[in-house]
XYZ file of C-alpha atoms in Angstrom:
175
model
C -4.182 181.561 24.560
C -5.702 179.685 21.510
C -3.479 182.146 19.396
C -0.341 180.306 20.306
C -2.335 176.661 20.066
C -3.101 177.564 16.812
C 0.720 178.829 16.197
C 2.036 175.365 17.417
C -0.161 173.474 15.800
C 0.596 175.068 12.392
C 3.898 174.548 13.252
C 3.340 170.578 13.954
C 1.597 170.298 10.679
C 4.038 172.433 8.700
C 6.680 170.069 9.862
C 4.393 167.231 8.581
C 3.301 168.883 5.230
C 4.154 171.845 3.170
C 1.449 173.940 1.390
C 2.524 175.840 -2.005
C 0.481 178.146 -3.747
C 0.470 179.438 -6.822
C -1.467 182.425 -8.076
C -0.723 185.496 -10.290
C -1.550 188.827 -9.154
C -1.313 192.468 -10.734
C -0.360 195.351 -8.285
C -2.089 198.860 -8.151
C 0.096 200.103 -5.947
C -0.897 202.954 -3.184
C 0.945 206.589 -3.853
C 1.997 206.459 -0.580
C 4.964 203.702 -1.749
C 6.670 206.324 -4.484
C 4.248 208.925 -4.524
C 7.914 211.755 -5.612
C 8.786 209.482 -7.821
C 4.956 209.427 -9.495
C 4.881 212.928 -9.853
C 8.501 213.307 -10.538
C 7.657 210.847 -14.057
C 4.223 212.695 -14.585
C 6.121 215.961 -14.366
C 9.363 214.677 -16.862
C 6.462 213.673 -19.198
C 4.276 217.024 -19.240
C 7.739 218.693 -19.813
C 8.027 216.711 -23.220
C 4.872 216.847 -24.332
C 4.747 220.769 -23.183
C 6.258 223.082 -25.968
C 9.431 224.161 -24.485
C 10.574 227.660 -24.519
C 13.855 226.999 -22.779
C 16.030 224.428 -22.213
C 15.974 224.570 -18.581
C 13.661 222.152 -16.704
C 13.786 223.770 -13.673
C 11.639 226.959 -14.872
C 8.453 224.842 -15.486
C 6.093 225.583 -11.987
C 5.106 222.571 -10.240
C 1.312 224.619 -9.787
C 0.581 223.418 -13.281
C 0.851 219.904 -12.257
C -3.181 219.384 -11.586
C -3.205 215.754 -9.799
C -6.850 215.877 -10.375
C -6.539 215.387 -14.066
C -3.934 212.936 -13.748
C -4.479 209.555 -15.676
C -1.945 206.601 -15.043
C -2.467 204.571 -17.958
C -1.722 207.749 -20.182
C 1.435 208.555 -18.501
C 4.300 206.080 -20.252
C 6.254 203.817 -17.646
C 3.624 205.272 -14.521
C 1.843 202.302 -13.270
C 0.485 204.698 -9.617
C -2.203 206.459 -9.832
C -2.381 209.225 -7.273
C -5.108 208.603 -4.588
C -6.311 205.366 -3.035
C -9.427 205.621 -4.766
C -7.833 205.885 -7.536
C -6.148 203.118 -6.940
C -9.222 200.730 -6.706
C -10.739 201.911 -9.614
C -7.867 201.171 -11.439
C -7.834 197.866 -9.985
C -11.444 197.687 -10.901
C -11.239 198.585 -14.571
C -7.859 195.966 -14.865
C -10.384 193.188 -13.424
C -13.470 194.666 -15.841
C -11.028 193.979 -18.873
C -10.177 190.910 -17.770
C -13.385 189.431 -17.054
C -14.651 191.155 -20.725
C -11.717 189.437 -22.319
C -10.801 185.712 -22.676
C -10.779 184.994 -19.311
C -7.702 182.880 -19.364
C -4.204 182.489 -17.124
C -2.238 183.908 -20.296
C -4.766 186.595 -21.017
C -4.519 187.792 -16.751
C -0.849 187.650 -17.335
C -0.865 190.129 -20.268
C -2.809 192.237 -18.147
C -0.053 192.410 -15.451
C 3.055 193.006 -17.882
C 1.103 195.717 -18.999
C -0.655 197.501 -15.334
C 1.293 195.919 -12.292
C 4.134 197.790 -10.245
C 5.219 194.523 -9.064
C 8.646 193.765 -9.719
C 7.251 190.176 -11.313
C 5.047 192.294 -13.803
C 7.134 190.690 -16.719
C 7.158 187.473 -15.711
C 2.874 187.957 -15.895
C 2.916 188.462 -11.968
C 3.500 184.510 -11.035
C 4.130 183.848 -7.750
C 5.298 179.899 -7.776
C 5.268 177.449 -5.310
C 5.232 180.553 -2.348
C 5.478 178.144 0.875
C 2.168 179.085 3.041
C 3.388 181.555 5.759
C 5.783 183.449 3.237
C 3.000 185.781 1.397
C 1.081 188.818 3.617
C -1.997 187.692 5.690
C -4.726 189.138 3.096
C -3.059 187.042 0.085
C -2.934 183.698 1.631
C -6.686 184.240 3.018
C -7.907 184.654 0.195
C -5.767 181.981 -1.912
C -6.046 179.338 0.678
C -10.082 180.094 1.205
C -11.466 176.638 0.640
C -14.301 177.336 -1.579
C -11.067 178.839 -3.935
C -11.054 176.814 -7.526
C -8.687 177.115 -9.832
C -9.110 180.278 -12.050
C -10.820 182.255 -9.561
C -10.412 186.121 -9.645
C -10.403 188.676 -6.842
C -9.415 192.172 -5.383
C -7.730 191.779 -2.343
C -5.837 195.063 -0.657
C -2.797 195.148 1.180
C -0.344 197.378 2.964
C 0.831 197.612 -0.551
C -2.528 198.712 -2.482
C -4.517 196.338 -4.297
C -3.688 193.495 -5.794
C -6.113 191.538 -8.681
C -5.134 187.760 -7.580
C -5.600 184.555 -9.877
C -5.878 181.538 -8.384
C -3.786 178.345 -10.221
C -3.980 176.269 -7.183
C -2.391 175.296 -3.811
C -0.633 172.132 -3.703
C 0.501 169.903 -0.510
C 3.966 168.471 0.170
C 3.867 165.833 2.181
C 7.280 164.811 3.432
């Protein structure tokens, strides 16, 4: 049907002309992803801050673990928070302090080295020249939109939680 028209002729014009983007993005990932590993970190860091009576780990009770009260940004080196809502707000607040702040590429990429699970968190979450076709569905709609401009922010969610994109721009190779 006009699914596979639309196939071929992306094809055709791929062959003709590549399309790069470039954006930077900051990952609030969903719990489902490492959701052990989450609490195993949040657990490891009540332990230390807990005064301990023994040396033995194993004795503290996982009961006293109360997700509810669970923070991410106060746990060290635990970028998840715990539900999905959880994960939006996050993603909200990240985007809050980014639109309160400077407003600029190196200020966004501060943001990520500090709140993105991605592993390109250091780097300030680039993603360079990404060939149109290689990123999920939900990142190139929304970074190859047309009414897109350079700078432009956004929440878009994924399979992988939500990301807070940055547009820099998409570029055309034409061979």
């Amino acid at each position: 049907g006009s699914d596979n028209q639309e196939m071929r002729q992306r094809a055709l014009s791929y062959l003709e002309e590549n399309e790069y983007v470039r954006a930077k993005h900051i990952l609030i990932q969903f719990p489902e992803e490492n959701k052990e590993e989450t609490e195993d970190k949040a657990e490891e860091s009540k332990d230390e801050k807990a005064e301990e009576k023994t040396e033995d780990k194993k004795e503290v009770e996982v009961k006293e673990f109360d997700a509810s009260k669970f923070d991410a940004t106060v746990v060290n080196d635990v970028k998840t928070p715990v539900t999905n809502a959880e994960c939006y707000n996050k993603a909200v607040e990240v985007l809050t302090a980014y639109l309160e702040g400077d407003k600029t590429e190196d200020a966004f990429a501060a943001l990520a080295v500090l709140h993105s699970a991605d592993g390109n968190a250091e780097q300030g979450g680039i993603y360079e020249d990404v060939p149109v076709g290689q990123m999920v569905p939900e990142f190139e709609g929304w970074a190859l939109d047309e009414s897109r401009k350079a700078g432009d922010v956004g929440i878009v969610e994924t399979s992988y939680g939500y990301h807070i994109m940055y547009f820099i721009e998409a570029e055309t190779t034409t061979w």
